[in-house]
Structures are given as C-alpha cells and as structure tokens.
Tab-separated table of C-alpha atoms in Angstrom:
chain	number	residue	atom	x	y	z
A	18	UNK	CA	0.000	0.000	0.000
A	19	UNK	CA	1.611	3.517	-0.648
A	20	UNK	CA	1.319	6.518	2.179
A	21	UNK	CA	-1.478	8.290	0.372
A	22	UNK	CA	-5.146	7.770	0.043
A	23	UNK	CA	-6.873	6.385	-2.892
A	24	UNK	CA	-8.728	9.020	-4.839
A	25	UNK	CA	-10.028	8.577	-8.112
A	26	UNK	CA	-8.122	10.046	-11.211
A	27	UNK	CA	-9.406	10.542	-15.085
A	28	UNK	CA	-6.770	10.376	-18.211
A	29	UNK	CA	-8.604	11.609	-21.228
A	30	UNK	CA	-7.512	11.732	-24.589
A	31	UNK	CA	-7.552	14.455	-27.354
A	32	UNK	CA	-9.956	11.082	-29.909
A	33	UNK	CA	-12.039	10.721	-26.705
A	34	UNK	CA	-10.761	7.016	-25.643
A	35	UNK	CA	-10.700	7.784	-21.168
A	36	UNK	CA	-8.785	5.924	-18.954
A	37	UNK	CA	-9.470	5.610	-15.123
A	38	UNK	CA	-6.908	5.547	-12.612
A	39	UNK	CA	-6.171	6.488	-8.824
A	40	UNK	CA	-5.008	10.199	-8.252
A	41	UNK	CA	-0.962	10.292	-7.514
A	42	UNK	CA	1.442	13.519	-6.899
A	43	UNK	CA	-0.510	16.692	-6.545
A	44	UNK	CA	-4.926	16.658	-6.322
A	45	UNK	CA	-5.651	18.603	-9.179
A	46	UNK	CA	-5.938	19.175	-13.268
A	47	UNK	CA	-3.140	19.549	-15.798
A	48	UNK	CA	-2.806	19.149	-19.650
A	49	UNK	CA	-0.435	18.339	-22.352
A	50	UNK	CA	0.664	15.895	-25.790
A	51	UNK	CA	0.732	12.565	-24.263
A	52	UNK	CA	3.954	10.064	-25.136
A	53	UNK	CA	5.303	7.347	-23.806
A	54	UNK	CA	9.226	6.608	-22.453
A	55	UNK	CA	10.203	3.086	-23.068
A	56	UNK	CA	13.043	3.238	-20.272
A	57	UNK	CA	13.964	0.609	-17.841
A	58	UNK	CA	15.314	2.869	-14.999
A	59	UNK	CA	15.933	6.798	-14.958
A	60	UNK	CA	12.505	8.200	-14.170
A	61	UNK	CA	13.986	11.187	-12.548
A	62	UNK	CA	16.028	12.142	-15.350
A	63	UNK	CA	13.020	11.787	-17.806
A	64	UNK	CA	10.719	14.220	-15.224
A	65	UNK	CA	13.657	17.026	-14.881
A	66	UNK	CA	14.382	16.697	-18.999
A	67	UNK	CA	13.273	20.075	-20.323
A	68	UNK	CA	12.747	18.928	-24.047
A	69	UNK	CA	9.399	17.328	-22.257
A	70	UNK	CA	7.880	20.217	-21.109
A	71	UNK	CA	4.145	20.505	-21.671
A	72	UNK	CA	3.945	16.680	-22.094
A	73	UNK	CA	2.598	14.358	-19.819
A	74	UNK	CA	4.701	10.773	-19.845
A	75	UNK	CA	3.563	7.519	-19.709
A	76	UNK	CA	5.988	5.149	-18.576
A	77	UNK	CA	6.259	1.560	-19.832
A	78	UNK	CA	8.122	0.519	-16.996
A	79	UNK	CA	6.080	-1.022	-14.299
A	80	UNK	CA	7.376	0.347	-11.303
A	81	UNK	CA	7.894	3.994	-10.816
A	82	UNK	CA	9.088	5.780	-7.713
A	83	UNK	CA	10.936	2.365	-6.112
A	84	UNK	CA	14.299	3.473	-5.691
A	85	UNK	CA	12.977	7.529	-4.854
A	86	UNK	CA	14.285	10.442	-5.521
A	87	UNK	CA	18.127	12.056	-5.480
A	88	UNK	CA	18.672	15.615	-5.451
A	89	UNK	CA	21.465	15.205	-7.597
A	90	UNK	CA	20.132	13.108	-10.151
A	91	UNK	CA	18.422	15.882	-12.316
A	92	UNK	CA	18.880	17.844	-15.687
A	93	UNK	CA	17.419	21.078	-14.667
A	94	UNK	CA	16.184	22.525	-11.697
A	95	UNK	CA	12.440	21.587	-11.465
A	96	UNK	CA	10.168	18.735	-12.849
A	97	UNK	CA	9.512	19.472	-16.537
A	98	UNK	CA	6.832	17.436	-17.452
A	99	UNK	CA	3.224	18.494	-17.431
A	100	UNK	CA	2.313	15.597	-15.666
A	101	UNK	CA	2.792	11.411	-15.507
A	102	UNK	CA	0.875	8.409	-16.205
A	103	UNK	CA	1.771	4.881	-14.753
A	104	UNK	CA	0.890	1.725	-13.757
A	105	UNK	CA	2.510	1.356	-10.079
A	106	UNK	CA	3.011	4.966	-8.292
A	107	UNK	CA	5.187	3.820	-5.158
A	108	UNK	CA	5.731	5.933	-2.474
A	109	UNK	CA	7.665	3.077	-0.349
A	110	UNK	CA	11.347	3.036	-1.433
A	111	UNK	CA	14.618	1.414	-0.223
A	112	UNK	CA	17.901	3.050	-1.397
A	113	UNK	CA	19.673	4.435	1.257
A	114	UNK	CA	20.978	7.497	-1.282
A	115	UNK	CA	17.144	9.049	-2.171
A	116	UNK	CA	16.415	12.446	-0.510
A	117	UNK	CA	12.497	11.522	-0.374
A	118	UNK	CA	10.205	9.457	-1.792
A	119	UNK	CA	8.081	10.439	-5.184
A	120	UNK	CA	5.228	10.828	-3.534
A	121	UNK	CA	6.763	14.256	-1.418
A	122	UNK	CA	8.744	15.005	-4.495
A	123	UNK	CA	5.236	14.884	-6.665
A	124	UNK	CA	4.179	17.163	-4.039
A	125	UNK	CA	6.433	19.729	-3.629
A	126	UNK	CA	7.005	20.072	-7.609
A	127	UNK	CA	3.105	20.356	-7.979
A	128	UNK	CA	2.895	17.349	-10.650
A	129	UNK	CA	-0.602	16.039	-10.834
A	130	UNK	CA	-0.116	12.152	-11.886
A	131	UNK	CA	-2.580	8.932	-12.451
A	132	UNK	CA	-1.288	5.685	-11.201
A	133	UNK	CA	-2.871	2.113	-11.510
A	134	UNK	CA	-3.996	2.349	-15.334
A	135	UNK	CA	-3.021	-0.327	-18.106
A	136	UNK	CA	-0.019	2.236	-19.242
A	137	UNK	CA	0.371	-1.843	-21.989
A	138	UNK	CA	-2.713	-0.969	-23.636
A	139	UNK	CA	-2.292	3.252	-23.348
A	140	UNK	CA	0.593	2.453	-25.217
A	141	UNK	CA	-0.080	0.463	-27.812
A	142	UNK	CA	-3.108	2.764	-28.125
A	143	UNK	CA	-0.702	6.052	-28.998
A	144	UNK	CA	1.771	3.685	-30.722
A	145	UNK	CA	-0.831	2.972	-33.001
A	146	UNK	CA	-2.947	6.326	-33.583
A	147	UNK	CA	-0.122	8.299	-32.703
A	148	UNK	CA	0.682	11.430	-30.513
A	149	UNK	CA	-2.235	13.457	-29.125
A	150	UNK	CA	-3.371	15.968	-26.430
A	151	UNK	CA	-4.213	14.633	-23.012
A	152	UNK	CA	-5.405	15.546	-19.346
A	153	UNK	CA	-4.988	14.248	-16.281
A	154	UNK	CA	-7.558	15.461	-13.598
A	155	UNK	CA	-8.459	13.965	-9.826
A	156	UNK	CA	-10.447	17.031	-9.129
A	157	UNK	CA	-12.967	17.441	-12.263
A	158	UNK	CA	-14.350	13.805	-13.320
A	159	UNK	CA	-17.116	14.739	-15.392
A	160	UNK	CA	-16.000	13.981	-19.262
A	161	UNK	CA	-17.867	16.479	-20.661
A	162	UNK	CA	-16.307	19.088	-18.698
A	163	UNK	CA	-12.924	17.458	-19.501
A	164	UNK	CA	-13.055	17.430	-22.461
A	165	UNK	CA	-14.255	21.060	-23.015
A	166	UNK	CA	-10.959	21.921	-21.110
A	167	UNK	CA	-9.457	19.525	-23.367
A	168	UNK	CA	-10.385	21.568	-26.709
A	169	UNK	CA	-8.947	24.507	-25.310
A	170	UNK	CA	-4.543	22.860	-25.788
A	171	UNK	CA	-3.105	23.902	-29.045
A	172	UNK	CA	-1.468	21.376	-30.909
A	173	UNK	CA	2.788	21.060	-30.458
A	174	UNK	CA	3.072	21.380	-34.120
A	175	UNK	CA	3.851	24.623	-34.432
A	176	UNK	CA	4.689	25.587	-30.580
A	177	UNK	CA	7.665	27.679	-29.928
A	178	UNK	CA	8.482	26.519	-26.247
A	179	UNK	CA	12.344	26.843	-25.523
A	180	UNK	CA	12.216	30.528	-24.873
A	181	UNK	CA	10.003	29.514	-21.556
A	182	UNK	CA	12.522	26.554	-20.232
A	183	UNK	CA	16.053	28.465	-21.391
A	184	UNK	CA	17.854	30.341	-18.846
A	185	UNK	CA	17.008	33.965	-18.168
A	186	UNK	CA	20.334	35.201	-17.941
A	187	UNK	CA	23.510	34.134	-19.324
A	188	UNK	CA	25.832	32.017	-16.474
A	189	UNK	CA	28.774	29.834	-16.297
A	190	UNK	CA	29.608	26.377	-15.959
A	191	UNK	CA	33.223	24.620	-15.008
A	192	UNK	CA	36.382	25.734	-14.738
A	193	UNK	CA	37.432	29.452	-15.492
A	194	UNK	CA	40.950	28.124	-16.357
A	195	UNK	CA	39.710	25.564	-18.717
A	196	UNK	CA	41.664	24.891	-22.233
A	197	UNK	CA	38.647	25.939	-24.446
A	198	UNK	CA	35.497	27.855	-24.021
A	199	UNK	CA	32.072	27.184	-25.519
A	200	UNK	CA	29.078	28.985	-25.996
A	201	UNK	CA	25.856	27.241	-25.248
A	202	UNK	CA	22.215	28.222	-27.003
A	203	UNK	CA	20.476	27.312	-24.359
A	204	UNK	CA	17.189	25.836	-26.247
A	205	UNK	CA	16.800	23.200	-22.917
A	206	UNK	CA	20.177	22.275	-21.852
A	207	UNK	CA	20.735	19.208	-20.080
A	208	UNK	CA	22.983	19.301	-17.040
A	209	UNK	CA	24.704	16.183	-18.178
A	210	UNK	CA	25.489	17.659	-21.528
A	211	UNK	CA	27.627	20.715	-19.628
A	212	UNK	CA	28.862	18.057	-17.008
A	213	UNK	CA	30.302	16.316	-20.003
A	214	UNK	CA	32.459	19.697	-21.689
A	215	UNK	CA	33.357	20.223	-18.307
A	216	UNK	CA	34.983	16.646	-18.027
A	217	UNK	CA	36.320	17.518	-21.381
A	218	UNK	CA	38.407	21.107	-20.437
A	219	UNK	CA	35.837	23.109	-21.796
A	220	UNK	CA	34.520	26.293	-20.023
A	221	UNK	CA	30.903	26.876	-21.109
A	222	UNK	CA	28.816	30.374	-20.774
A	223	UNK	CA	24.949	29.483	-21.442
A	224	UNK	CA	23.305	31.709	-22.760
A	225	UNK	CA	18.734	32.360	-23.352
A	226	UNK	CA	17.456	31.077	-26.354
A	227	UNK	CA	17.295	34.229	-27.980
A	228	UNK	CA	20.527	35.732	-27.896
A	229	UNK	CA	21.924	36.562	-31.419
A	230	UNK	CA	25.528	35.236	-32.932
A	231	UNK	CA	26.924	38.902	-32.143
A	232	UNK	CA	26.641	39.183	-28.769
A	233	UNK	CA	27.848	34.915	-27.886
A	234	UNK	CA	30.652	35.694	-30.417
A	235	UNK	CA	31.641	39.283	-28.013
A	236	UNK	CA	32.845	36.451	-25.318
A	237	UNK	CA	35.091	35.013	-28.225
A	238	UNK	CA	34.511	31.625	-28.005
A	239	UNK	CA	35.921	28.930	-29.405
A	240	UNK	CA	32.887	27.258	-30.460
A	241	UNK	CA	29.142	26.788	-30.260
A	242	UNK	CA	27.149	24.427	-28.984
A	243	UNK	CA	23.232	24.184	-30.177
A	244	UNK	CA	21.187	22.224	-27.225
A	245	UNK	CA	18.077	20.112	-26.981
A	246	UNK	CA	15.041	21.518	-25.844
A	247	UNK	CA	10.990	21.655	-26.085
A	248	UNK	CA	8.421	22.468	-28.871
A	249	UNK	CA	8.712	22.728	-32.390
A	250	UNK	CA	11.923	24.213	-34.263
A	251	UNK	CA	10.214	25.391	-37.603
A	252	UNK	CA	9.046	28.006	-35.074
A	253	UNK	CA	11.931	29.129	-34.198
A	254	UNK	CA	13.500	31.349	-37.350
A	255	UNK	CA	15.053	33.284	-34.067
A	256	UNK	CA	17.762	29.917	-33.368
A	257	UNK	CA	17.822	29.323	-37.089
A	258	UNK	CA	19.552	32.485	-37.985
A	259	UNK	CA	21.759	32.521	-35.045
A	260	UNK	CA	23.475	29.105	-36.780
A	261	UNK	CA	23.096	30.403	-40.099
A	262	UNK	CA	25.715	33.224	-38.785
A	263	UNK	CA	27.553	30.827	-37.056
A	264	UNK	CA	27.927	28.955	-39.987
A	265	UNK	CA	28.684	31.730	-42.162
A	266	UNK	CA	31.645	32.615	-39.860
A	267	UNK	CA	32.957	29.247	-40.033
A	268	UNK	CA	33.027	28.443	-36.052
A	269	UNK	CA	32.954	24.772	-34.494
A	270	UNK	CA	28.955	24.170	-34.160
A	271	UNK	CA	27.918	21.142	-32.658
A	272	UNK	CA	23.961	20.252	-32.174
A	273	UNK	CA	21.908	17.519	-30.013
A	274	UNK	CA	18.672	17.157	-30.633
A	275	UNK	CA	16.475	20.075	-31.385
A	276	UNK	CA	20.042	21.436	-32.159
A	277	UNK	CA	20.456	19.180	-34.931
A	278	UNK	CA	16.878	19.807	-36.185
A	279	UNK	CA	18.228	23.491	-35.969
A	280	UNK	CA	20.951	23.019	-38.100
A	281	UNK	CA	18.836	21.026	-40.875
A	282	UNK	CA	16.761	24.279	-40.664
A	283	UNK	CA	19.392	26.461	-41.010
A	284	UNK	CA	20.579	24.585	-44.302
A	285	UNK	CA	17.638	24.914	-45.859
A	286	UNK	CA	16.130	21.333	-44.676
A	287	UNK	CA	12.544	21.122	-43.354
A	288	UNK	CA	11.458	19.199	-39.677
A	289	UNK	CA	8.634	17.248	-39.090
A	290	UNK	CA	6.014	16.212	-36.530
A	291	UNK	CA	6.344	12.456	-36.025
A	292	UNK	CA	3.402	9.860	-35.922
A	293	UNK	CA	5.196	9.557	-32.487
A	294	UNK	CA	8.392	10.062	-31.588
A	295	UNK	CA	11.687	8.196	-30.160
A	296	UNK	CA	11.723	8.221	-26.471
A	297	UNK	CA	13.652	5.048	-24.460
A	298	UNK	CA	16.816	4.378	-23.635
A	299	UNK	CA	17.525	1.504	-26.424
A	300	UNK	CA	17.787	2.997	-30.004
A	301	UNK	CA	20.144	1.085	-31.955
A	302	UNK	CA	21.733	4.231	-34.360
A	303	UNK	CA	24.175	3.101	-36.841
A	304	UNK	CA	27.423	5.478	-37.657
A	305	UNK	CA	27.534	4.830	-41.356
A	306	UNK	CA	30.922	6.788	-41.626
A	307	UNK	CA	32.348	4.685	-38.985
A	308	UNK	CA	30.581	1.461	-39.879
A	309	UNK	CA	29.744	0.831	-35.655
A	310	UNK	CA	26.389	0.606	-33.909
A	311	UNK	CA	25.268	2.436	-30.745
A	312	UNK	CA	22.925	1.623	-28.446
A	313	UNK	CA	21.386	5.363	-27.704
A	314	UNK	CA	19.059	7.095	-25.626
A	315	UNK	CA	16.630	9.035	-27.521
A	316	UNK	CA	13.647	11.972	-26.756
A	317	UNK	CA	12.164	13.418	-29.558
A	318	UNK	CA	8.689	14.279	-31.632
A	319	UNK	CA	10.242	15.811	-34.405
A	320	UNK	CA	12.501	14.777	-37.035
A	321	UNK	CA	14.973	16.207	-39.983
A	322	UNK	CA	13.304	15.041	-43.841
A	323	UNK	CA	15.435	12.204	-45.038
A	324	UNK	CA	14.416	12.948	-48.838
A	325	UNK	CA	15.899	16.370	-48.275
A	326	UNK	CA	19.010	15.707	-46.523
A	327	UNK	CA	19.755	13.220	-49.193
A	328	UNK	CA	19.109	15.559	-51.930
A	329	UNK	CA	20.790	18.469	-50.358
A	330	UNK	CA	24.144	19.514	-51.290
A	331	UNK	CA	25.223	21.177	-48.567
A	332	UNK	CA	24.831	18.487	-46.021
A	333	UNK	CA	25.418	14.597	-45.892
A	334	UNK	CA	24.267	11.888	-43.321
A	335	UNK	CA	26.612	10.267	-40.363
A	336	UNK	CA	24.020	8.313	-38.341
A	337	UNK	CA	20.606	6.607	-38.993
A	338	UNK	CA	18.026	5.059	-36.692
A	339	UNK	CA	18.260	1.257	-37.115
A	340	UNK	CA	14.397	1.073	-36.192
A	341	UNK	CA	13.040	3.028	-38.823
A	342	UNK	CA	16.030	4.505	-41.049
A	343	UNK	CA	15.721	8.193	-39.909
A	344	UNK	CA	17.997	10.804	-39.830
A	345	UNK	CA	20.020	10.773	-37.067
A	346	UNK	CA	23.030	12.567	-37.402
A	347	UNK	CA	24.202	15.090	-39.853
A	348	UNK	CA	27.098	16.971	-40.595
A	349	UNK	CA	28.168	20.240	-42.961
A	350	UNK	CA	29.928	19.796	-46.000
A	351	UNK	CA	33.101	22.028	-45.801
A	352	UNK	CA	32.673	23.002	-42.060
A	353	UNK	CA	33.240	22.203	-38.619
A	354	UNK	CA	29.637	21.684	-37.900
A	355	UNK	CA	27.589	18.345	-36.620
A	356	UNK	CA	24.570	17.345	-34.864
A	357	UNK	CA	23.028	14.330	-33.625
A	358	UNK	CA	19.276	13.596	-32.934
A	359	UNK	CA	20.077	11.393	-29.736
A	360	UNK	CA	20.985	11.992	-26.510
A	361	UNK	CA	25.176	11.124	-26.811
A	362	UNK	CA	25.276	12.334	-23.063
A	363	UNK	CA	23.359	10.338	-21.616
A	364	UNK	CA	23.917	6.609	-20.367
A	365	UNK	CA	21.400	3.430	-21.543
A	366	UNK	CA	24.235	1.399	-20.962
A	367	UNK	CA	27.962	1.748	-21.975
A	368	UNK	CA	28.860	5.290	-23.079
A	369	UNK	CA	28.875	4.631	-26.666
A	370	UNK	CA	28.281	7.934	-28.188
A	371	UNK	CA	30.569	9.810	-25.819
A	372	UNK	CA	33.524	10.308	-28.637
A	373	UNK	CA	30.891	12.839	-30.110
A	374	UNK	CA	32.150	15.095	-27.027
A	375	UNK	CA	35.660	14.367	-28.087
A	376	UNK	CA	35.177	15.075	-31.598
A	377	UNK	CA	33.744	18.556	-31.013
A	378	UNK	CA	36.811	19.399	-28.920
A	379	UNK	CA	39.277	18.439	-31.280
A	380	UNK	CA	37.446	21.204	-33.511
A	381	UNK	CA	38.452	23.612	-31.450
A	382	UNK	CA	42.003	23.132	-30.878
C-alpha cells in the first residue's frame, strides 16, 4: 500500500478514448501531448528533462518511484513534465541514497499524476494512432467538462516553447581556467550535456534562447554548442539564424537534438512532426561513416526530412536510426559543424556515443 489515500483520477484523450486511474502527486488538473518513455530505470532524469515540457509521460516501466528520488540526479532545476501516467506509483522506497520518496517530491514540484492504469494498452493505443493531447484530472471527473478543457490545448506542431525553459540570464559552468570555451544556445540544456564539456576542459557560458551570434561571439569563443530543448523548431526562425551566422563565420557548431533539427533548418532542410516520436533508452543508431552501432538514448517528436538531406548539397548523413532509417546525425559539408538527434550524453548502458564530445573538442584546438 503507498502513504497516500486512494482518490479517483481521469486520463482523457484528445480522440475521446478515457482511462481511469487512482489520483498520484498533486490533487488537481493539468494538460499536455501525451507520449510514452520506453526506459527501464531513470525516471527522474526523464521528469527534470526540459525537451518534455508541456507533455505528460507515460511510462512503460512497471514500477515507478521504487528506488525515490536524489537531489542530484536531475537535468534542470524543477520537474519538466506536465504531468505522468503509470501503472505502479510507489511511495515506499529502499535506497539508502534518495532524498524523499516520489510521492513528497510529486508534491512539492506540484505534478498532478494517475497511477494504476493499463499504461500496456495506453501504449499500444498512442503507438498505433499516434501522438495526441491529453489531461490528467483527480479534481474534475465529469468527461464532458474534460473534455471542453481539453479543446482549449493547441497542438505542439507549431509551438515555440524553448524561450520559456532556457535560462534567463547568461551564467557559467566549469572551470574558469579551462583549455577551451564554448558557448551554449540554451534551447533546454541538459545538465549532463555541460557536465560532459566540463569533463572535457571546456569552459561553457549558457546563454537564453534568444541571444543573437553577435553578442555569444563578443565572449570570443571557441565554439558553439546548439542544445536540446521543447516544442517545435520550424518556429523558431530566431535559433535558425543565429546558426546560419555561425555557420557563415565558419566556427565549431555542434547540435543535439532540437540542435540538430536546428541546423537542418538552417541549411535549408525542413522538420517534421512524427506519428510519435523516439523516447527510451535503447535505439540502436548506426554510424555509417564509422561502420559501428550504438545503443542510444533518444527523446524526440520531431525529425529532420530524409528525402531532403539526401538531396541536399550542402549536407550529408553520419548516423541513422536502425528502427526506422531516420535521420540521425548530420554533418556540414566544408565546415566544422555536426549534430546528432540522440541523446550522446546520456547513459542506456555503456557510453557509446561519448567520442561525439571528443570530436567537437578536437574542432576547437
């Protein structure tokens, strides 16, 4: 049994399919494009991720909340999703490191969550007629009313988003001293991914989403890095032309994620919105220059067009998804400029795509 009582919780979706549930985290209503994370282990990770804000997970994993909650074991500083469906929502946990249990974390992050629904048959349900709007609510559980509320979330396609999870201000991260310096777009930055220059001798200033090439290049870096983040990047002509002028001085540019759908944009190739997207920590990605497989960890709902990268002469493929054969890494003919769709800093397993890390810094010496 966990420490809180059971109250009654409603999932329903944006084609009218409702799920019922018990009420976990926070009594109340919230909303969002429902997707699903097909990861073993690394809840807290997946919650703190900013490129899922305004999305409420699913997770395929049985058991969420079992080993609790670290302090230190997040990407940013607050929970990022809009809110969490699962099938087991424990509050009980046993490792000696967690701060607190999900339940108080839930709680003090004001996440509303459902627990105890058939998350099997809510996925195969997405899986198959792809990502939608959802919302969670243990306060309203009249449908009608729901689903009024419901009608009322735009669509992600189309959503510019990173300009409300980037930092404010600009700020610093690692050592002063450092060999090389980097400036960071801060789209949705990872902790991990500034953890990893750091480890590297790389001194990084992040700076908001907006800020133009002319005032990052003032600090005189000695290259740019393009980060993850939230929404939908053919809404973003602001981050496009910032990499456009990196490009066009010729600087070290390296992308993850909705940085390398950046870059596509900025070379003139268009993004998509997936029937769903990648999200797990098991994506077999194959480097075709290398001729070596990766097992990769993977969030995202939008994708680079493969029939324009191949046809484009400005860019050529590195990497493709083993799954499904999309684009999943790119680099620029005739510059020092790359991207990846995955997640190379984060760990499913062995760190196979760490050497992306290295290979930026030996563009900048």
């Amino acid at each position: 049994m966990s420490t809180f009582e059971k109250i009654p919780a409603i999932l329903l979706l944006e084609d009218g399919t409702v799920y019922h549930g018990t009420a976990a985290g926070k009594i109340g209503t919230t909303t969002g494009e429902i997707c699903f994370n097909t990861g073993m282990t690394g809840y807290q990770e997946i919650f703190t991720d900013p490129s899922y804000y305004r999305q409420i997970m699913v997770t395929t994993n049985a058991h969420i909340g079992n080993y609790g909650v670290n302090s230190e074991e997040v990407e940013s500083e607050s929970v990022k999703i809009a809110g969490l469906v699962c099938k087991n929502f424990t509050a009980n946990y046993s490792r000696m490191m967690a701060d607190e249990s999900i339940q108080e974390y839930y709680l003090n992050e004001s996440v509303v969550a459902i627990s105890n629904v058939d998350t099997r048959a809510l996925v195969r349900h997405i899986r198959d007629k792809g990502a939608m709007n959802g919302i969670i609510s243990s306060e309203v559980l009249d449908i009608d009313q729901l689903r009024k509320m419901l009608a009322e979330v735009p669509s992600m396609a189309g959503l510019e988003l990173s300009s409300e999870v980037s930092t404010k201000k600009h700020y610093f991260y690692g050592n002063p001293e450092a060999k090389y310096k980097v400036a960071v777009l801060d789209l949705g930055v990872k902790k991990n991914i500034l953890r990893n220059f750091d480890n590297r001798d790389v001194y990084a200033k992040v700076f908001p989403a907006k800020t133009t090439f002319k005032e990052m290049q003032e600090w005189n870096p000695d290259g740019y890095f393009i980060s993850n983040g939230p929404g939908d990047p053919s809404a973003m002509p602001y981050a496009i032309e910032t990499v456009k002028e990196i490009l066009a001085a010729d600087k070290p540019l390296f992308g993850i994620c909705l940085g390398h759908q950046i870059l596509a944009e900025a070379n003139g190739i268009s993004t998509y919105k997936m029937h769903n997207g990648h999200r797990g920590l098991n994506h077999p990605v194959k480097n075709i220059i290398k001729n070596h497989c990766e097992v990769t960890s993977q969030n995202h709902g939008f994708g680079v067009n493969p029939d324009e990268v191949r046809k484009s002469d400005k860019v050529e493929i590195t990497h493709l998804n083993l799954n499904d054969q999309t684009i999943e890494g790119i680099r620029v003919k005739g510059k020092k400029a790359f991207s990846v769709q995955y997640h190379p800093e984060s760990s499913p397993g062995p760190h196979d795509s760490r050497y992306l890390f290295d290979d930026f810094v030996a563009m900048l010496a």
